[in-house]
CSV table of C-alpha atoms in Angstrom, one decimal:
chain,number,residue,atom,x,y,z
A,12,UNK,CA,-1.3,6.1,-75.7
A,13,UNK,CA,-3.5,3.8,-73.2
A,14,UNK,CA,-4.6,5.5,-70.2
A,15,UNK,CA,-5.1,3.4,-67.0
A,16,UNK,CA,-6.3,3.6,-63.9
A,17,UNK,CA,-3.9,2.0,-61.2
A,18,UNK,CA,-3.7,4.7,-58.7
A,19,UNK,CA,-5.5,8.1,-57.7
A,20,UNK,CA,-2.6,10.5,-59.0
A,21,UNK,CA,-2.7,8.8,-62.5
A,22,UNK,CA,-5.4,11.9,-62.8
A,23,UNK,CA,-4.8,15.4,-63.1
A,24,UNK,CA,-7.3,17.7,-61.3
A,25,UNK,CA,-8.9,18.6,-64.2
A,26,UNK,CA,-9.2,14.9,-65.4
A,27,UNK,CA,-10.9,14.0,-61.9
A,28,UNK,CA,-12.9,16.7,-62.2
A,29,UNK,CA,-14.2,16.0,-65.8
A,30,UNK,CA,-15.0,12.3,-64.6
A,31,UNK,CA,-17.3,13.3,-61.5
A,32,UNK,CA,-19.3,15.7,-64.1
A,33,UNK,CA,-19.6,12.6,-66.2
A,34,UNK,CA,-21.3,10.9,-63.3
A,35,UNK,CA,-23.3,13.5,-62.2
A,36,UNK,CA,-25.0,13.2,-65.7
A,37,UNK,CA,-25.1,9.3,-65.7
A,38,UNK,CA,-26.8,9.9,-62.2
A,39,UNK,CA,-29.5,11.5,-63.5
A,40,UNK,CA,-29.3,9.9,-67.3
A,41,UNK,CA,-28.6,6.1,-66.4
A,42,UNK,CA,-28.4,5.5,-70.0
A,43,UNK,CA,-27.2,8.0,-71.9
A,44,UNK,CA,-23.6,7.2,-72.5
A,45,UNK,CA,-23.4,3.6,-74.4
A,46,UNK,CA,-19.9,3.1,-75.8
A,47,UNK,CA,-20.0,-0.4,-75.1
A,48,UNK,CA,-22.7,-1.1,-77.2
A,49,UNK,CA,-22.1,-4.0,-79.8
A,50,UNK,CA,-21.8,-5.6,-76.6
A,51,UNK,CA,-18.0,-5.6,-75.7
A,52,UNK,CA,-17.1,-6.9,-73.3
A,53,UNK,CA,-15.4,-5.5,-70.6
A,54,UNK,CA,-13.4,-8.7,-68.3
A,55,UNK,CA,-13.8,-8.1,-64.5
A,56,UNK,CA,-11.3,-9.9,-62.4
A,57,UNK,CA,-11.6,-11.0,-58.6
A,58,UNK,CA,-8.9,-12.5,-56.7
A,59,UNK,CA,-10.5,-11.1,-53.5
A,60,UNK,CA,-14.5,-11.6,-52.4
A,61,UNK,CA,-16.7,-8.5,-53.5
A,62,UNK,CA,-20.3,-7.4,-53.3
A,63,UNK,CA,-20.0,-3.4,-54.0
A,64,UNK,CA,-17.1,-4.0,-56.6
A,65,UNK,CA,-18.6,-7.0,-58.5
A,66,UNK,CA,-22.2,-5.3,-58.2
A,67,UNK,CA,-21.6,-1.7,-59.5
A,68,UNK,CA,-19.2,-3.0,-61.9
A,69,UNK,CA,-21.2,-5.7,-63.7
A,70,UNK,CA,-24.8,-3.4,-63.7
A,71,UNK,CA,-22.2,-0.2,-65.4
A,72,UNK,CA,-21.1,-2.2,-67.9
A,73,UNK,CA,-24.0,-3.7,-69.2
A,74,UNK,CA,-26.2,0.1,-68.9
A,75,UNK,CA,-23.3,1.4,-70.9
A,76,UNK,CA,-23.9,-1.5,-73.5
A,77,UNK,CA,-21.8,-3.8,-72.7
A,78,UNK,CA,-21.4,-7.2,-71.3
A,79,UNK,CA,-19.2,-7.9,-68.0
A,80,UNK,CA,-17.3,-11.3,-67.7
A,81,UNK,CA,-16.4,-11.9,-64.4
A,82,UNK,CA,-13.1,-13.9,-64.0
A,83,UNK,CA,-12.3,-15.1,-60.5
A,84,UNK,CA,-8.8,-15.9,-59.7
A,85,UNK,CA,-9.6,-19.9,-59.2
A,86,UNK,CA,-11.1,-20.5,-62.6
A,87,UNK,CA,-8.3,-18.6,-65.1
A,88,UNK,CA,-4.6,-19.3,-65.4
A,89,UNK,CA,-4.0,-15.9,-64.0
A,90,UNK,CA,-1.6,-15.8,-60.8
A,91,UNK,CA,-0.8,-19.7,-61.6
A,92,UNK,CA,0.6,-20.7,-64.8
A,93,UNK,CA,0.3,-17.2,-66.5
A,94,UNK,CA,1.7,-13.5,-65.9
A,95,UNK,CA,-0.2,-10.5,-65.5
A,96,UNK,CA,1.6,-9.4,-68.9
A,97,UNK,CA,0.4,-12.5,-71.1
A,98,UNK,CA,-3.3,-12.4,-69.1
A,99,UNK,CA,-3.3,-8.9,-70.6
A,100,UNK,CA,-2.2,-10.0,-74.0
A,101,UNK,CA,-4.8,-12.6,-74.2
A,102,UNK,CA,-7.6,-10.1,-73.1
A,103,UNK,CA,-6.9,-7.9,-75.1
A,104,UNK,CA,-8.0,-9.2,-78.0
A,105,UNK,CA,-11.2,-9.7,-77.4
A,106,UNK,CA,-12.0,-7.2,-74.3
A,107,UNK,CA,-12.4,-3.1,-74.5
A,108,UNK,CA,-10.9,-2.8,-70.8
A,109,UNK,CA,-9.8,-5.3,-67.6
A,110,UNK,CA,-10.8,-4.8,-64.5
A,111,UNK,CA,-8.7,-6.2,-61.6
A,112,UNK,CA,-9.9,-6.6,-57.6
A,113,UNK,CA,-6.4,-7.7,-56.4
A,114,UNK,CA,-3.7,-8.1,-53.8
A,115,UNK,CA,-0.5,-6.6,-55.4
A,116,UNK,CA,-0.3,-3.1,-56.8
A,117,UNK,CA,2.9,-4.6,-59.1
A,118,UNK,CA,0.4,-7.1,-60.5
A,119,UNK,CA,-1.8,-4.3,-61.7
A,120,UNK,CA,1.5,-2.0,-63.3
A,121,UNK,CA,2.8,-5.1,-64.8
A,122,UNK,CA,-0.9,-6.0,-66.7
A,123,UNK,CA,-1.3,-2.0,-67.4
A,124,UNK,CA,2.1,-2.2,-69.0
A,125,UNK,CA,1.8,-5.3,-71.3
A,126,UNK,CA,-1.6,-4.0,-72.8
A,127,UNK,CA,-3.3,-1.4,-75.3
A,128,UNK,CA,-6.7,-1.7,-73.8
A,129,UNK,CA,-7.4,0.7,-70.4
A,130,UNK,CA,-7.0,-1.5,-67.1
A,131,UNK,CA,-8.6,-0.7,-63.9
A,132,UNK,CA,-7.7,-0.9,-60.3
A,133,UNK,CA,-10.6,-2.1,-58.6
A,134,UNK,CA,-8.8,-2.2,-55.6
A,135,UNK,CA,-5.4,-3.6,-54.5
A,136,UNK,CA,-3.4,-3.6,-51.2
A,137,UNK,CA,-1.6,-0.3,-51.5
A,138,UNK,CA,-5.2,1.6,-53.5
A,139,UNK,CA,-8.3,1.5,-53.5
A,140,UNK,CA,-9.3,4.6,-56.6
A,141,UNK,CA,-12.7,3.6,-57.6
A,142,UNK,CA,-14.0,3.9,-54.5
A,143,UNK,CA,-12.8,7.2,-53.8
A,144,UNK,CA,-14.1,8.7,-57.2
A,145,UNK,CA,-17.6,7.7,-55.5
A,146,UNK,CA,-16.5,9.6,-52.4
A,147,UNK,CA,-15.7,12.5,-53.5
A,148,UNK,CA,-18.7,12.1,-55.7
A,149,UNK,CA,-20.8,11.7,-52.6
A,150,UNK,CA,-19.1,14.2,-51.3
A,151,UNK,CA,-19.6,16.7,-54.1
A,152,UNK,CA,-23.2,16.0,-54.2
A,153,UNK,CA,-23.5,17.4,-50.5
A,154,UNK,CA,-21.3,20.2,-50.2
A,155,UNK,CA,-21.1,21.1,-53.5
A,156,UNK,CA,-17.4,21.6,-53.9
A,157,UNK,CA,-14.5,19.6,-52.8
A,158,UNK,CA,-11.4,22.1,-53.1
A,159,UNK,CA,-10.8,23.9,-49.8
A,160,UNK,CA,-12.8,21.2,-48.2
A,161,UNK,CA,-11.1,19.2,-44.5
A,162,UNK,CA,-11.2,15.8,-44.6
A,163,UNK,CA,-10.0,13.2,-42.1
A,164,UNK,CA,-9.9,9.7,-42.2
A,165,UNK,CA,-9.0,7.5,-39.2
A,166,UNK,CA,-8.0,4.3,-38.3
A,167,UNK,CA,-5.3,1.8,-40.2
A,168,UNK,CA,-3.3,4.7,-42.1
A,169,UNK,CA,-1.2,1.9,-44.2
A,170,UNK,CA,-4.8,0.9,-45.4
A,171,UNK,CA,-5.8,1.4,-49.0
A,172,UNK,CA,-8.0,3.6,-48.5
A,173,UNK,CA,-6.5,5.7,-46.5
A,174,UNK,CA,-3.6,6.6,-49.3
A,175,UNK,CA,-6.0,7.0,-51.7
A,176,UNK,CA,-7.8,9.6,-50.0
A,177,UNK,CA,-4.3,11.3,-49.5
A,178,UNK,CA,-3.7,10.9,-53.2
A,179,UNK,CA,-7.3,12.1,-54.4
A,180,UNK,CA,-8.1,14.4,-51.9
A,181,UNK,CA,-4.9,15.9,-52.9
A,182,UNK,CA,-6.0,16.2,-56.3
A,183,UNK,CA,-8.9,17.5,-55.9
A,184,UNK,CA,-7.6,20.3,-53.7
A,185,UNK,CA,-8.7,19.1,-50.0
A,186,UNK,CA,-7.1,19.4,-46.8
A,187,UNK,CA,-6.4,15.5,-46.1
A,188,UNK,CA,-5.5,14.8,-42.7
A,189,UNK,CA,-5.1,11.0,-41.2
A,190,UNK,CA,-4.5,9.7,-38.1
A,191,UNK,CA,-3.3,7.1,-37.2
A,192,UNK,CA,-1.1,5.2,-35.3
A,193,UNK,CA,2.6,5.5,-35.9
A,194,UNK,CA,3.1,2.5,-36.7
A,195,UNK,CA,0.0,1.8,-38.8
A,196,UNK,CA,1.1,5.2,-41.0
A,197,UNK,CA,1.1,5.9,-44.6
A,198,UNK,CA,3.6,4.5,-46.8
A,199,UNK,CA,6.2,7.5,-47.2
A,200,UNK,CA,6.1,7.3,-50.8
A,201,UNK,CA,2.5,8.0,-50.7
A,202,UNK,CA,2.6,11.0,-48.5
A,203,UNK,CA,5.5,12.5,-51.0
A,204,UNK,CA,3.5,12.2,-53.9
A,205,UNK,CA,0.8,13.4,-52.3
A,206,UNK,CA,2.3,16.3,-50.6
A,207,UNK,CA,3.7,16.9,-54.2
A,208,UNK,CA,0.3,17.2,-55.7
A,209,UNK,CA,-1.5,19.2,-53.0
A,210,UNK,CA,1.3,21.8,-53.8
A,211,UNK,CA,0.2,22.1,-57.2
A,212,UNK,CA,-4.0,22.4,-56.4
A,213,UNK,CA,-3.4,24.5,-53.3
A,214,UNK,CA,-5.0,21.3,-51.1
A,215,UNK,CA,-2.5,20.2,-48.1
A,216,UNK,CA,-1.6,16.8,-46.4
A,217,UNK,CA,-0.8,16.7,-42.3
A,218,UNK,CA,-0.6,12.9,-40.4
A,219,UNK,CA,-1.5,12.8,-36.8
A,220,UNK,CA,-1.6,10.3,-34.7
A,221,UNK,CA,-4.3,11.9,-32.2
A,222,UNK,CA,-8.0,10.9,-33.7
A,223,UNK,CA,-9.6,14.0,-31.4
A,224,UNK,CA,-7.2,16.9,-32.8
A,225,UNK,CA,-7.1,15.0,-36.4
A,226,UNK,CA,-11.4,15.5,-36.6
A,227,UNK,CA,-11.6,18.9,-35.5
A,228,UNK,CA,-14.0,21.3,-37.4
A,229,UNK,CA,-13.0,18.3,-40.2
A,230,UNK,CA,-15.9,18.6,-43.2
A,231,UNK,CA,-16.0,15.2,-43.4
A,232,UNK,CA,-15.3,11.8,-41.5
A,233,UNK,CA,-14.0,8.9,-43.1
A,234,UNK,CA,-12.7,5.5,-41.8
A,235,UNK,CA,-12.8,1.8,-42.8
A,236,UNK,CA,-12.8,-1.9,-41.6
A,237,UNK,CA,-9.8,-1.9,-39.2
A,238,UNK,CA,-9.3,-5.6,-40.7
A,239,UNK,CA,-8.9,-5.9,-44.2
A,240,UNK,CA,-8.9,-9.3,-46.1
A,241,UNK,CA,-5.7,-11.5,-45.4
A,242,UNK,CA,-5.6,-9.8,-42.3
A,243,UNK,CA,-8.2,-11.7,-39.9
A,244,UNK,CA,-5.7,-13.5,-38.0
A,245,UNK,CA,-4.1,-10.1,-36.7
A,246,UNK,CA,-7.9,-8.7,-35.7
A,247,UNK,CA,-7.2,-9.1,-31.4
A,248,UNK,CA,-4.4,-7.2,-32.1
A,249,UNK,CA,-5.8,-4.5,-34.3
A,250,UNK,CA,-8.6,-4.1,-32.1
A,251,UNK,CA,-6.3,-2.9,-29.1
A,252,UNK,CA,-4.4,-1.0,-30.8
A,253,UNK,CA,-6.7,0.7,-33.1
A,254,UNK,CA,-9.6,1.3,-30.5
A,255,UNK,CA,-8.9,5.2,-29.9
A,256,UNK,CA,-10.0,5.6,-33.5
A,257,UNK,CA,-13.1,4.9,-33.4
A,258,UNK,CA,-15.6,6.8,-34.5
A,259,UNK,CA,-18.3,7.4,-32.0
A,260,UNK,CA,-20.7,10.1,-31.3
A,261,UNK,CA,-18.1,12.0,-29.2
A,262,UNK,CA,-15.7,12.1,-32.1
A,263,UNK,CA,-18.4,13.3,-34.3
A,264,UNK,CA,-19.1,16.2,-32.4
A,265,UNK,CA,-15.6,17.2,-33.1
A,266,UNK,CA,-15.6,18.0,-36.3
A,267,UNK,CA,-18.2,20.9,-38.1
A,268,UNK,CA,-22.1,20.3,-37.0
A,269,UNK,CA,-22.6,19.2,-40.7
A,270,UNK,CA,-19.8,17.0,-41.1
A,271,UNK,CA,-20.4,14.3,-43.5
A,272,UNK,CA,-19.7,10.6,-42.3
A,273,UNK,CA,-18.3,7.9,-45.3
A,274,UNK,CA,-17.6,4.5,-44.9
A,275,UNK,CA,-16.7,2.5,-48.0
A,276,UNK,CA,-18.4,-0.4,-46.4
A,277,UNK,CA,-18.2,-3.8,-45.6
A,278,UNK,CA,-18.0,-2.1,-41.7
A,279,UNK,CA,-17.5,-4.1,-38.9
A,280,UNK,CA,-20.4,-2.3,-36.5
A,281,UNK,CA,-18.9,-1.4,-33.2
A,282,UNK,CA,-14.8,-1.3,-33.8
A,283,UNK,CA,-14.2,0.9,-35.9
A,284,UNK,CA,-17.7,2.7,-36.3
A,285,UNK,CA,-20.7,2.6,-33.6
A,286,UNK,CA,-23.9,2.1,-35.0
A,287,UNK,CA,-25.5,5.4,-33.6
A,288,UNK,CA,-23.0,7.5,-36.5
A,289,UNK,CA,-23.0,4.9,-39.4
A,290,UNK,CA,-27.3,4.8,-39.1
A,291,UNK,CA,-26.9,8.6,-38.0
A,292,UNK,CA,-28.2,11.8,-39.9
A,293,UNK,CA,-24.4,12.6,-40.6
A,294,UNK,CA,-24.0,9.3,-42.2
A,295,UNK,CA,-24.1,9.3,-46.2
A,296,UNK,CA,-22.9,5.6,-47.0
A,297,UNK,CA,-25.8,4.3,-48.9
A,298,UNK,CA,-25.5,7.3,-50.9
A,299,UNK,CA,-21.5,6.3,-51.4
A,300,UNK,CA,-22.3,3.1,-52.2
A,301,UNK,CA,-24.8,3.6,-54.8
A,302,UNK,CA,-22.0,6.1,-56.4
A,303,UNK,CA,-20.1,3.2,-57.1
A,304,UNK,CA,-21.9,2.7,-60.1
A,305,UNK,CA,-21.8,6.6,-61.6
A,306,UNK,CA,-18.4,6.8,-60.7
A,307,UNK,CA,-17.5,3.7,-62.4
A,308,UNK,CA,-19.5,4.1,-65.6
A,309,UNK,CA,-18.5,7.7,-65.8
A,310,UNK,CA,-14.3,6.6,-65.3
A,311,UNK,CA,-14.8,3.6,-68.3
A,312,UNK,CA,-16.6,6.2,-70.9
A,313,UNK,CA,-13.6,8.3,-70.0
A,314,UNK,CA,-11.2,5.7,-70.1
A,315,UNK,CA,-12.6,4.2,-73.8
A,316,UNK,CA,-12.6,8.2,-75.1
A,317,UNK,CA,-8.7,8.4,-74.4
A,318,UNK,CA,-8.4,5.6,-76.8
């Protein structure tokens, strides 16, 4: 059976865990692991603007052998003429996995279930999973453990990110707290699921809607761009209402002395993040971003093995 990677939860624990070992070797063997060699190719698909996506995706494929063909949504039939489903038929026959930077979550489910090769979520409106296997990667790599571990995450709670840290983090056994305003909360389906898998890895999930009580003695800091693409228009209005989460040096000092700051980057310096944290000794973003590519590379070997 195909595995895919649409959403955090599609891993167990012990799957998520395998995956960040995998890229802690690629990190220090860049090119140990070529299953792509031949080349195949592996088709990379962008109906949104990238830099970190398109980057780490198109240098992974090619160091694990292979060679990346990036589609963007203006030159295919894809989201015009065609279906996700017959896109993924097509592909299929000549590519070893898709890779898809979307909009819709159903688009991605739809592809993943018309296909037999792996398809990843490189980041939709409702996910954003490869990003947080590089966080908790990051993460990993400076605490040296992630179970038992507090993280909070601040800002737009209906954001991508944000439910896939409650979906991950729940996996991998944190303590995922985010606030947020009520009205900018988590889908309820996504706290469920997540609430469901915490129970299971002895992590927990709590929503709060204070950003000072949510950060206290917190491990590690997380927000985003309070204005995601497709969103500019409503960025007055964000601002205003968002502005009490963000994170500053006063916030900082809320959480543990060592707290770790992430940002998946693009950030929008001074709304959601003041420059003194993200350039700040707390801050470990460049590191984040560069685990874009392990994470990656380590998540398509894995993929290709289920195969």
């Amino acid at each position: 059976m195909t595995r895919h990677f649409l959403r955090d939860d599609d891993l167990t624990q012990a799957e998520q865990t395998s995956i960040l070992d995998l890229a802690v070797q690629l990190k220090a063997d860049r090119f140990a692991a070529k299953p792509l060699a031949g080349p195949q190719t592996v088709a990379v698909i962008f109906d949104k603007s990238s830099t970190r996506t398109r980057v780490s995706f198109a240098v992974g494929i090619a160091d694990l052998g292979g060679v990346p063909l990036i589609i963007s949504i203006e030159s295919s039939q894809l989201g015009g003429k065609e279906t996700p489903a017959d896109t993924a038929r097509v592909l299929e026959r000549q590519v070893a996995a898709i890779v898809w930077r979307t909009f819709a979550q159903a688009g991605l489910e739809e592809m993943a279930a018309g296909t037999t090769v792996p398809v990843v979520n490189a980041l939709s409106d409702d996910f954003h999973p490869c990003q947080l296997l590089a966080d908790l990667l990051t993460i990993r790599e400076h605490r040296g453990t992630l179970a038992g571990l507090t993280v909070t995450f601040l800002g737009d709670g209906a954001s991508n990110m944000a439910q896939s840290y409650l979906l991950a983090g729940a996996t991998a056994g944190m303590h995922v707290r985010v606030a947020s305003p009520a009205h900018y909360a988590p889908m309820d389906s996504v706290v469920q699921s997540a609430r469901e898998v915490a129970s299971r890895t002895g992590g927990s999930i709590r929503l709060y809607t204070d950003a000072q009580e949510a950060v206290a003695d917190a491990d590690v800091v997380v927000t985003d761009t309070w204005v995601s693409m497709g969103k500019e228009i409503e960025k007055a209005e964000r601002v205003s209402i968002l502005g009490n989460y963000r994170v500053d040096a006063r916030l900082m000092g809320l959480a543990k002395a060592d707290a770790l700051f992430l940002h998946c980057l693009p950030a929008d310096r001074g709304f959601e993040v003041t420059a003194e944290v993200i350039d700040g000794p707390q801050s470990v973003i460049w590191d984040e971003a560069e685990n874009r590519l392990h994470a990656q590379k380590a998540l398509l070997v894995w993929l290709l093995q289920q195969q």
